[in-house]
PDB file of C-alpha atoms in Angstrom:
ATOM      1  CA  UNK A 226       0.000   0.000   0.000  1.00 35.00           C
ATOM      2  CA  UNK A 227       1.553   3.347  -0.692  1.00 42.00           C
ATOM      3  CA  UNK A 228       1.360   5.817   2.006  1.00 43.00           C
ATOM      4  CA  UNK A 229       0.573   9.363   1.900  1.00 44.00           C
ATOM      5  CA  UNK A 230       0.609  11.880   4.161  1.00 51.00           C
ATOM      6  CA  UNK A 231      -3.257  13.933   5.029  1.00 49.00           C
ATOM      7  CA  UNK A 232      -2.343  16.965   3.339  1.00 55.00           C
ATOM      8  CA  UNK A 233      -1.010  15.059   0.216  1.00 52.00           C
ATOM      9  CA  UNK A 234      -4.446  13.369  -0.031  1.00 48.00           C
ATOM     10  CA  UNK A 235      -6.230  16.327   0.479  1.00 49.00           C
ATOM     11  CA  UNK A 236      -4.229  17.946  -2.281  1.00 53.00           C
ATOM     12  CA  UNK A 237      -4.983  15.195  -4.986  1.00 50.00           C
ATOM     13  CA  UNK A 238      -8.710  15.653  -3.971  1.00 49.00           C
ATOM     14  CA  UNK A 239      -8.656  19.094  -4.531  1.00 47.00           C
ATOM     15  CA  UNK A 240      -7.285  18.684  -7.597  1.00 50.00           C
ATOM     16  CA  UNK A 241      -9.954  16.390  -8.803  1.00 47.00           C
ATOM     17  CA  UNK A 242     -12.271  18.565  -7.900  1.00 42.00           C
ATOM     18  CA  UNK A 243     -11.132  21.287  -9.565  1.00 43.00           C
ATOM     19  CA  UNK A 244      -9.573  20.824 -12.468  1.00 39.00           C
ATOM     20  CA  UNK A 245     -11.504  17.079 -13.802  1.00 39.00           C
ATOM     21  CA  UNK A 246     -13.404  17.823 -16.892  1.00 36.00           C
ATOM     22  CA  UNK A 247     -15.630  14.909 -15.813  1.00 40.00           C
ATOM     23  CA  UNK A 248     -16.248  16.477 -12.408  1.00 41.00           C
ATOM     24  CA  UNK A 249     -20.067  19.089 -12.946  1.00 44.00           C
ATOM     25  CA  UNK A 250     -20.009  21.794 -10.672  1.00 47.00           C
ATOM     26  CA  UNK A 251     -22.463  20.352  -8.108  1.00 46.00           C
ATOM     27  CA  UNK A 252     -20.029  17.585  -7.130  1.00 45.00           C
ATOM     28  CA  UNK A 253     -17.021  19.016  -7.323  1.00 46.00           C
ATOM     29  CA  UNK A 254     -18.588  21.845  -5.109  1.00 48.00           C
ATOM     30  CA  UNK A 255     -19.669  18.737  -2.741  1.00 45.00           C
ATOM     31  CA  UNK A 256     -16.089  17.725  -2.550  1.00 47.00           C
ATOM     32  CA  UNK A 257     -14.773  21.048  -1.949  1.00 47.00           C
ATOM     33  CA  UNK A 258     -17.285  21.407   1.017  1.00 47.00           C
ATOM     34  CA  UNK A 259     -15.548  17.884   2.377  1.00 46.00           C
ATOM     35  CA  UNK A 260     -11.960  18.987   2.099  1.00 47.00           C
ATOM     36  CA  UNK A 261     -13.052  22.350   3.516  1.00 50.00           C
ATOM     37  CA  UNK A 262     -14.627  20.443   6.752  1.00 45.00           C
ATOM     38  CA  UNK A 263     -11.426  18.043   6.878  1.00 44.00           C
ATOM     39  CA  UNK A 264      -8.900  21.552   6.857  1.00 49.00           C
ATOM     40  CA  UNK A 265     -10.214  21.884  10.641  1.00 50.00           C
ATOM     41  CA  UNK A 266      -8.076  20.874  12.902  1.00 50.00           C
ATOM     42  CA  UNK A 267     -11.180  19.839  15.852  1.00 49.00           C
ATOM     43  CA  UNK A 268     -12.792  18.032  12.602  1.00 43.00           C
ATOM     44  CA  UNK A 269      -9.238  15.830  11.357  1.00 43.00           C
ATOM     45  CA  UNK A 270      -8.528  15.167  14.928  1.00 46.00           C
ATOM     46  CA  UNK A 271     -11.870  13.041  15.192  1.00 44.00           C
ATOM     47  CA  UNK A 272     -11.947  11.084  12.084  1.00 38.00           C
ATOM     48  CA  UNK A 273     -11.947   7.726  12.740  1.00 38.00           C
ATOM     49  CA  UNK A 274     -10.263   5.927  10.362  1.00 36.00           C
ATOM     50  CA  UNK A 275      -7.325   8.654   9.845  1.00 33.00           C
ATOM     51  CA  UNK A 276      -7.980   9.134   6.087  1.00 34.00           C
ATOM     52  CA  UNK A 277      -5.497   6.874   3.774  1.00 34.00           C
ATOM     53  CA  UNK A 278      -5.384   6.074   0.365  1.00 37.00           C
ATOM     54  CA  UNK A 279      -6.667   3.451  -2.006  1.00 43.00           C
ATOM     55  CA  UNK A 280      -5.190  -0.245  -1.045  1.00 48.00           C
ATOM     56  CA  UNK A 281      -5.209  -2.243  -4.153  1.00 50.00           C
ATOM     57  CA  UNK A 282      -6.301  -6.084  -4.307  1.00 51.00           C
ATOM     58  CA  UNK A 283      -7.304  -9.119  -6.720  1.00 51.00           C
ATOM     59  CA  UNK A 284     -11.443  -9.405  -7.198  1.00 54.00           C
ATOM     60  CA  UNK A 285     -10.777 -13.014  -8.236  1.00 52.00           C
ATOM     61  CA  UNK A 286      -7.634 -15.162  -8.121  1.00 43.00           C
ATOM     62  CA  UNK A 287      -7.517 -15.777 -11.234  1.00 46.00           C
ATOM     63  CA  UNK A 288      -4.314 -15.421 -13.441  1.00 47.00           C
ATOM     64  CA  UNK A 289      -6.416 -12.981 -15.733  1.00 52.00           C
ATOM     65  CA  UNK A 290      -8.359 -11.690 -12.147  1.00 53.00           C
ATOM     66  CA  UNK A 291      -9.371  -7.494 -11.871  1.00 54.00           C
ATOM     67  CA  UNK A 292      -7.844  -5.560  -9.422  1.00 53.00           C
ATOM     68  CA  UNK A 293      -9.773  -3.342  -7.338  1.00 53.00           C
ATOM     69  CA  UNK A 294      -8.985  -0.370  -4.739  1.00 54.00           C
ATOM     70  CA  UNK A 295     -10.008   0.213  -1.448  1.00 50.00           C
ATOM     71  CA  UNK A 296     -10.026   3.569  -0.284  1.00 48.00           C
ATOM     72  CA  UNK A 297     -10.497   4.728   3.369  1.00 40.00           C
ATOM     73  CA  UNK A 298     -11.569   8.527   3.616  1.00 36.00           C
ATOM     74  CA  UNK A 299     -12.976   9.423   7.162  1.00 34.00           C
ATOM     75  CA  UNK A 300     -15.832  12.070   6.631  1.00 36.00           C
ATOM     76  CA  UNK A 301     -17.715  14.231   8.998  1.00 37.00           C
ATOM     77  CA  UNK A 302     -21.763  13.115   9.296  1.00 39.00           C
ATOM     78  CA  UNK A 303     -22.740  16.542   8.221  1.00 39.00           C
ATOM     79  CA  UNK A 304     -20.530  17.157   5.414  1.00 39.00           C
ATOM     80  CA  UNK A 305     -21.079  13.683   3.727  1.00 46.00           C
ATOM     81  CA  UNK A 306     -21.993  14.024  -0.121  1.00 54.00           C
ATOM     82  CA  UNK A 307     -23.317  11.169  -2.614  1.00 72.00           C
ATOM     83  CA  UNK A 308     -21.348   8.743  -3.319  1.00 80.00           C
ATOM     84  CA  UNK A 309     -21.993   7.305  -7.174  1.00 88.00           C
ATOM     85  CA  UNK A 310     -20.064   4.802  -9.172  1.00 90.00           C
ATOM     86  CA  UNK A 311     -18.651   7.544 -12.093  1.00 92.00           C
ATOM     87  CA  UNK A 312     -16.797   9.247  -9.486  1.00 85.00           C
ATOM     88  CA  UNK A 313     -14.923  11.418 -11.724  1.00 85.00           C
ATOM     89  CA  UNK A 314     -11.432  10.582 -10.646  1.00 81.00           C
ATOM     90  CA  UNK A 315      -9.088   8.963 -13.564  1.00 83.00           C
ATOM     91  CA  UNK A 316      -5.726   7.129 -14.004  1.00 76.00           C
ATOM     92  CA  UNK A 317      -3.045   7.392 -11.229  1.00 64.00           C
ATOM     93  CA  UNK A 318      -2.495   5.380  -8.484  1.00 51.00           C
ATOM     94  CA  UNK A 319      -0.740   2.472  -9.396  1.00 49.00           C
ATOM     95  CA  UNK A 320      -1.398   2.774 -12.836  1.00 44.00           C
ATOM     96  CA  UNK A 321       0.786   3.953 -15.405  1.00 53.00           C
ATOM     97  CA  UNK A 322      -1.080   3.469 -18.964  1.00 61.00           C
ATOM     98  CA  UNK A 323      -4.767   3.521 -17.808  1.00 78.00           C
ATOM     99  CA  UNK A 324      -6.462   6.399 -17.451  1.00 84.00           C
ATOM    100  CA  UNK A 325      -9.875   5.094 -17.306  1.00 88.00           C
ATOM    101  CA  UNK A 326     -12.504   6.301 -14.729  1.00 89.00           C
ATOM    102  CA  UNK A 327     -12.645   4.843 -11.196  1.00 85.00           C
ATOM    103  CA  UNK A 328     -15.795   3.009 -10.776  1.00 88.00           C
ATOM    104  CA  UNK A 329     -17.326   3.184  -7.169  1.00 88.00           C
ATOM    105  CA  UNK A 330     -18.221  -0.448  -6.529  1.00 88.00           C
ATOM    106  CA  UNK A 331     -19.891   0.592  -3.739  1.00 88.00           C
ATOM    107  CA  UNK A 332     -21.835   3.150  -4.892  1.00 90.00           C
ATOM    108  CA  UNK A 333     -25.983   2.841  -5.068  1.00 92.00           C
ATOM    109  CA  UNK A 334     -26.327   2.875  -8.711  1.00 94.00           C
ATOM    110  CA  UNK A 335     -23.114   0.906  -9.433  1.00 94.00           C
ATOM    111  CA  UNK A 336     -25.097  -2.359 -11.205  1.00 96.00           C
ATOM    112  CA  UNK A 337     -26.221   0.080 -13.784  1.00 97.00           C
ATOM    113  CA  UNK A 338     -22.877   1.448 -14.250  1.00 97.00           C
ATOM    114  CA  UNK A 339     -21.429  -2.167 -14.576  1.00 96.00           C
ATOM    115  CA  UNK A 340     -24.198  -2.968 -16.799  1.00 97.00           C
ATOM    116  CA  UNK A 341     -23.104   0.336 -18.924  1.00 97.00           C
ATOM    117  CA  UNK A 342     -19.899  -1.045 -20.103  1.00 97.00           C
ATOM    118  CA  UNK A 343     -20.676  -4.336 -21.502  1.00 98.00           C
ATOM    119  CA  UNK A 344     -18.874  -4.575 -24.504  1.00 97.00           C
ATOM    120  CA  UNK A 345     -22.025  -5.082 -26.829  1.00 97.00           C
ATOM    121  CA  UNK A 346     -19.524  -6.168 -29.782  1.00 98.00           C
ATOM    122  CA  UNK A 347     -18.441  -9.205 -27.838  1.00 98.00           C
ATOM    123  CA  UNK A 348     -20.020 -12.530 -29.218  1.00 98.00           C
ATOM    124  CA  UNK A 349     -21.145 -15.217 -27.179  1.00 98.00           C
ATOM    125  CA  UNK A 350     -21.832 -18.466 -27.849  1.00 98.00           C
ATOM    126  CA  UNK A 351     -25.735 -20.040 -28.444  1.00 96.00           C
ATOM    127  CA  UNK A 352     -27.285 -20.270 -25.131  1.00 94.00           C
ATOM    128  CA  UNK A 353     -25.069 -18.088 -23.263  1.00 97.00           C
ATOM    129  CA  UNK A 354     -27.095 -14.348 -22.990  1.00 97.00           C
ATOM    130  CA  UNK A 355     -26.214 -10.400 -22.523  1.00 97.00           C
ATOM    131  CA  UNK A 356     -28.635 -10.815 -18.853  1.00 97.00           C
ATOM    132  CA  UNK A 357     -26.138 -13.832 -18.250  1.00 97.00           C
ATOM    133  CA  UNK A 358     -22.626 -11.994 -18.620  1.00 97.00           C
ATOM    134  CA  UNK A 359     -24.463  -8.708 -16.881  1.00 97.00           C
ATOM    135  CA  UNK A 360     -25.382 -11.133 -14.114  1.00 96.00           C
ATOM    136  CA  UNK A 361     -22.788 -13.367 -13.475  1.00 94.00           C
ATOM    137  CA  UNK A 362     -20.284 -10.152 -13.291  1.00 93.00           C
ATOM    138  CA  UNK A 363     -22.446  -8.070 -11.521  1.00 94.00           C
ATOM    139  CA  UNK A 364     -22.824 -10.186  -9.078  1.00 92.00           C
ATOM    140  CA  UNK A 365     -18.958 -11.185  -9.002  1.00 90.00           C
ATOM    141  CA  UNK A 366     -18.237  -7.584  -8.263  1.00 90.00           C
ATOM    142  CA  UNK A 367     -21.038  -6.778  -5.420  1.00 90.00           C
ATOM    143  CA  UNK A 368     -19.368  -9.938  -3.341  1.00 87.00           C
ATOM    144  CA  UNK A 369     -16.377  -8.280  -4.353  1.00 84.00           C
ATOM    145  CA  UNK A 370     -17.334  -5.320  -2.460  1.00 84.00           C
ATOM    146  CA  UNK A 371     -18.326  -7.366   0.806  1.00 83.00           C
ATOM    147  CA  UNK A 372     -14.997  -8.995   1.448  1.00 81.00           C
ATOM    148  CA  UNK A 373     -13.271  -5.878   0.852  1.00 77.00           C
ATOM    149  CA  UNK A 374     -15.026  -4.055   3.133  1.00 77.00           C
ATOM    150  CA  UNK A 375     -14.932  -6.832   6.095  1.00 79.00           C
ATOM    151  CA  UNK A 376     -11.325  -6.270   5.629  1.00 76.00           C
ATOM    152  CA  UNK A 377     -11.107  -2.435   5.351  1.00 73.00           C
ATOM    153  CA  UNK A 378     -14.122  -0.354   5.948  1.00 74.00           C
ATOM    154  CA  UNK A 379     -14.183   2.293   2.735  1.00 75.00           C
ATOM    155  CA  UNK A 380     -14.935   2.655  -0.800  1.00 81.00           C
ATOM    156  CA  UNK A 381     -14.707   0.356  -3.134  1.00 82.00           C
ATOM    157  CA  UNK A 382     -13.412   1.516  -6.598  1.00 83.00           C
ATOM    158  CA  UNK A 383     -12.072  -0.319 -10.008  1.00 84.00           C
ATOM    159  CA  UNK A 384     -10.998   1.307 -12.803  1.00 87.00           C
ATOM    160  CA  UNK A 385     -13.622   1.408 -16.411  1.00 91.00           C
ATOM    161  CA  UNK A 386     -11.059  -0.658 -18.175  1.00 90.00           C
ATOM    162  CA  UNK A 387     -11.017  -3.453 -15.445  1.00 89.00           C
ATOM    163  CA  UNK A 388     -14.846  -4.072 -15.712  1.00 93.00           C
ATOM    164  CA  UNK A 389     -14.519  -4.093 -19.570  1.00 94.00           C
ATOM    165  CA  UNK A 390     -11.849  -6.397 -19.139  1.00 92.00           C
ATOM    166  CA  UNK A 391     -13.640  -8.700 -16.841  1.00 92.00           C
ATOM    167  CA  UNK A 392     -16.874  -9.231 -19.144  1.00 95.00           C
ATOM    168  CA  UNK A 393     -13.900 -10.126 -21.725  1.00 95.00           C
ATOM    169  CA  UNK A 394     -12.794 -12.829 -19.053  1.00 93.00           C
ATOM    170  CA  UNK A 395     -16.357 -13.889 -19.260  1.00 95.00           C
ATOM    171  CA  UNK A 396     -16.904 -14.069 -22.364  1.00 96.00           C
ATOM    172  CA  UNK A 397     -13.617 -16.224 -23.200  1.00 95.00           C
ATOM    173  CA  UNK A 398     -14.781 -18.532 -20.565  1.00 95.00           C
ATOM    174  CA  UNK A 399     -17.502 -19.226 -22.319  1.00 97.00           C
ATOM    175  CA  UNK A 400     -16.096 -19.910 -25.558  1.00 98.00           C
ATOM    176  CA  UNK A 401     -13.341 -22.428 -23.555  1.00 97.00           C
ATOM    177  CA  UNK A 402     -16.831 -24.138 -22.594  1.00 97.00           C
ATOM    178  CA  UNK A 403     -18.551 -24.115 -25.463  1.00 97.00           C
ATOM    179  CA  UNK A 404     -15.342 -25.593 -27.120  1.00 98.00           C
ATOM    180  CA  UNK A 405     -15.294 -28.944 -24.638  1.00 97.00           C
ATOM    181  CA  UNK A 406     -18.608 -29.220 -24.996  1.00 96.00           C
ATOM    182  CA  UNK A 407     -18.146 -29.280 -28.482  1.00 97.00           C
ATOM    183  CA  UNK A 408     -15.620 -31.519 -28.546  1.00 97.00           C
ATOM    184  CA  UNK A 409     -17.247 -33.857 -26.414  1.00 95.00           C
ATOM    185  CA  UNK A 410     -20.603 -34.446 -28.148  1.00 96.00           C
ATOM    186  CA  UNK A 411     -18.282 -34.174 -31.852  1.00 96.00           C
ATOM    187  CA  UNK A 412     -20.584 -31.083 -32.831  1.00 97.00           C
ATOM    188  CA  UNK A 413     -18.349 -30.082 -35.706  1.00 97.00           C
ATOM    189  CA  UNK A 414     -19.948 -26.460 -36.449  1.00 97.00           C
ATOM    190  CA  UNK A 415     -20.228 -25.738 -33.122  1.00 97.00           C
ATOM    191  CA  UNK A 416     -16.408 -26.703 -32.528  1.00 98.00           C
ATOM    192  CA  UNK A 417     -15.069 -25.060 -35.481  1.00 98.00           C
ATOM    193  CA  UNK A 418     -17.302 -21.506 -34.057  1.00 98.00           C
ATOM    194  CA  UNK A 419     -15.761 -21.995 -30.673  1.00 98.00           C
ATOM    195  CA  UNK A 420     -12.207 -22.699 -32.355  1.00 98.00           C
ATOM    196  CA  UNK A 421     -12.089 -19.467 -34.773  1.00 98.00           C
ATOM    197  CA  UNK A 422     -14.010 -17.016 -31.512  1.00 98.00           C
ATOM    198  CA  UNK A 423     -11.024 -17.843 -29.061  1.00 98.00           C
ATOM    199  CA  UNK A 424      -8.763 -17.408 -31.721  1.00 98.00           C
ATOM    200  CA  UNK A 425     -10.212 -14.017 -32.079  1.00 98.00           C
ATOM    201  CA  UNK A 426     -10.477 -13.540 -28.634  1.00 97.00           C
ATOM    202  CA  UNK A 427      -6.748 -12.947 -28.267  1.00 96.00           C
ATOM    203  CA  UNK A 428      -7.152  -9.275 -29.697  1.00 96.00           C
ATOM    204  CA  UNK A 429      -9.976  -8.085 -27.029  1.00 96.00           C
ATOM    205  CA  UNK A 430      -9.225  -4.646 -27.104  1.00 95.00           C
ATOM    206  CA  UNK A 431      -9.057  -4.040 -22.690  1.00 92.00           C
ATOM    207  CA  UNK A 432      -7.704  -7.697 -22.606  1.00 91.00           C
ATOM    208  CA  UNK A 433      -4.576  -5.977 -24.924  1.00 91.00           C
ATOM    209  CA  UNK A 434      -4.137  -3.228 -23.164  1.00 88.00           C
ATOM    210  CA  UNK A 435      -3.964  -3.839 -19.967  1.00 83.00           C
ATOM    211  CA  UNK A 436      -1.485  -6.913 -21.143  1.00 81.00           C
ATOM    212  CA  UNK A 437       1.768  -6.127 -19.006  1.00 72.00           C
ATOM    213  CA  UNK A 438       3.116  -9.721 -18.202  1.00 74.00           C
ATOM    214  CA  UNK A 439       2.427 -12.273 -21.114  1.00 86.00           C
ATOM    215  CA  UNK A 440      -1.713 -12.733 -20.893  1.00 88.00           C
ATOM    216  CA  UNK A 441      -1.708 -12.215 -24.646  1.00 92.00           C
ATOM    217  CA  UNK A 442       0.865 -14.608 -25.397  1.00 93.00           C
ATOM    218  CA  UNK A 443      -1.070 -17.185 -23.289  1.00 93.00           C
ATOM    219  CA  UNK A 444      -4.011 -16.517 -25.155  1.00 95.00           C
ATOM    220  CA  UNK A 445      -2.986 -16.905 -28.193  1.00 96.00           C
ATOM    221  CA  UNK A 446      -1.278 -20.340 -27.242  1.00 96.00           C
ATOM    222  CA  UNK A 447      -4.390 -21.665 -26.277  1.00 97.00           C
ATOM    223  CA  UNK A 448      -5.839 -20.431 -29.377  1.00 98.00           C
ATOM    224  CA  UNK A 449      -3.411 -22.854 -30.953  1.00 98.00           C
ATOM    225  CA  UNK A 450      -4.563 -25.228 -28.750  1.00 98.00           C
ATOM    226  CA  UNK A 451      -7.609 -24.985 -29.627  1.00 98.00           C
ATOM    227  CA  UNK A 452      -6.741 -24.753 -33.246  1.00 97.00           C
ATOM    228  CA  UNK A 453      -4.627 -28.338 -33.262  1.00 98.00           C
ATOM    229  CA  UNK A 454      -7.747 -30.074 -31.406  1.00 97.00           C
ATOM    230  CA  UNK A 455      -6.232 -30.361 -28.185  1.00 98.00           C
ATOM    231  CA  UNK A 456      -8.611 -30.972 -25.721  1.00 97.00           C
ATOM    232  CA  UNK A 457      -6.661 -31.218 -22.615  1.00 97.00           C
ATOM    233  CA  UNK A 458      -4.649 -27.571 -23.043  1.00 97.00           C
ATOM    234  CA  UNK A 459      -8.227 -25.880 -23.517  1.00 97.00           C
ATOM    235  CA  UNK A 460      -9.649 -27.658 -19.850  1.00 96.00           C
ATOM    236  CA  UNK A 461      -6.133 -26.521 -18.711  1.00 95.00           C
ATOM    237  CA  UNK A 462      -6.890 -23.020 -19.362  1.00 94.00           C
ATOM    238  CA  UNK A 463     -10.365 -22.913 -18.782  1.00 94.00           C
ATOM    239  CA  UNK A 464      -8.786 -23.871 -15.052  1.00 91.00           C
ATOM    240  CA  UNK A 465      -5.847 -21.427 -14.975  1.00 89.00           C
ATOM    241  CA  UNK A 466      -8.076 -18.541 -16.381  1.00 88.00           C
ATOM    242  CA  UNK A 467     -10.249 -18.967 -13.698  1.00 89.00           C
ATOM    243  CA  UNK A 468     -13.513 -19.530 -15.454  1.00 92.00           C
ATOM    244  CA  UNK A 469     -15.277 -21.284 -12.620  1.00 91.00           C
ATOM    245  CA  UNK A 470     -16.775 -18.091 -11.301  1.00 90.00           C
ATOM    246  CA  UNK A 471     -18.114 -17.479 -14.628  1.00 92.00           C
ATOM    247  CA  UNK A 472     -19.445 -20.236 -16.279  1.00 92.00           C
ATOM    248  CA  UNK A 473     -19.034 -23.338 -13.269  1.00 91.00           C
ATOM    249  CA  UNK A 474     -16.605 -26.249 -12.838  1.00 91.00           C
ATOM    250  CA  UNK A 475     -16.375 -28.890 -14.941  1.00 89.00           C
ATOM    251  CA  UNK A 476     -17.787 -32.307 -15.276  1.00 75.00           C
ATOM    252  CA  UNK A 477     -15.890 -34.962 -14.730  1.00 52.00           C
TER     253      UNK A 477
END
């Protein structure tokens, strides 16, 4: 976790407040009204947590997992302001490329925002639904949220990119299924689908670039894998990628 001290956070609020072409009026009035209350002295000296900044951790432990941020801010009662999921803060803190908005996870209307960046290109496979991805990830991120904060009490943020990036996960997991099961009942079209979709699946545009360590490259080796008809890489993968969370375990 990288420590800061108060005045450097309040700084770097202040600045998103101000200057964040995102940020209308009304909320970046809202925040000013917060750092304003957290500049006295009698105020700072009773927050309970001391305010620190975001602590960043894995949403799933998955090799291809999202990581999300925890951020502990101790606010006054009577100067708390709304707290919604475009939160008009972008890039920084521990990232160097991204500059994607941060997503409160906690926030009220957050399932709509999560909803609002499905990647509608993204094909799935027959069977497998736009209310199933929405669900499934949804609902990956909102348990998210409750571990988090049983650890740390705070917000909950991820960046834009990250959620984009984790309907991708989704939606390769269910290509990796819909390949075995292909390959099991010797459903040719169905197979050869599956085959050219992962292939494709290597070039997923947040899957790229937030590739920093090799995910690409092991993506596009199971794409040969699934190319040369090998059934045993693709179960392989579909266990390393972590697709259990999104489409179950597999059958014996």
């Amino acid at each position: 976790m990288t420590k800061i001290t108060d005045d450097e956070l309040e700084a770097r609020v202040r600045a998103v407040a101000g200057v964040s072409p995102a940020q209308n009026a009304g909320v970046a009035a809202s925040l000013t009204h917060v750092l304003d209350q957290l500049s006295d002295p009698d105020i700072r000296s009773g927050l309970t947590p001391k305010p620190v900044w975001w602590r960043r951790r894995p949403v799933l432990g998955a090799a291809l997992g999202v990581i999300i941020a925890v951020g502990v801010v101790g606010v006054p009662a009577a100067a708390a302001v709304q707290w919604l999921a475009h939160t008009g803060m972008f890039g920084g803190q521990g990232t160097e490329v991204d500059k994607s908005e941060w997503i409160g996870l906690d926030a009220s209307d957050a399932p709509s925002a999560i909803r609002g960046l499905y990647p509608a290109w993204m094909p799935l496979p027959a069977g497998t639904t736009r209310a199933d991805a929405e669900a499934t990830v949804g609902s990956l991120y909102h348990r998210s949220v409750d571990e988090a904060q049983e650890e740390t009490p705070g917000h909950v943020l991820t960046q834009e990119t990250d959620i984009r990036r984790m309907f991708e996960s989704y939606g390769r997991c269910t290509w990796y299924r819909a390949w075995i099961d292909a390959d099991q009942t010797r459903d040719e079209a169905a197979l050869a689908l599956a085959t050219k979709t992962i292939d494709e699946a290597t070039g997923w545009p947040a899957t790229v670039s937030t590739d920093g360590s090799g995910v690409v490259d092991h993506l596009r080796e199971v794409a040969r894998s699934a190319g040369d008809g090998d059934r045993d890489a693709i179960v392989a993968a579909y266990g390393i990628d972590g697709c259990a969370p999104f489409t179950g375990n597999l059958g014996g």
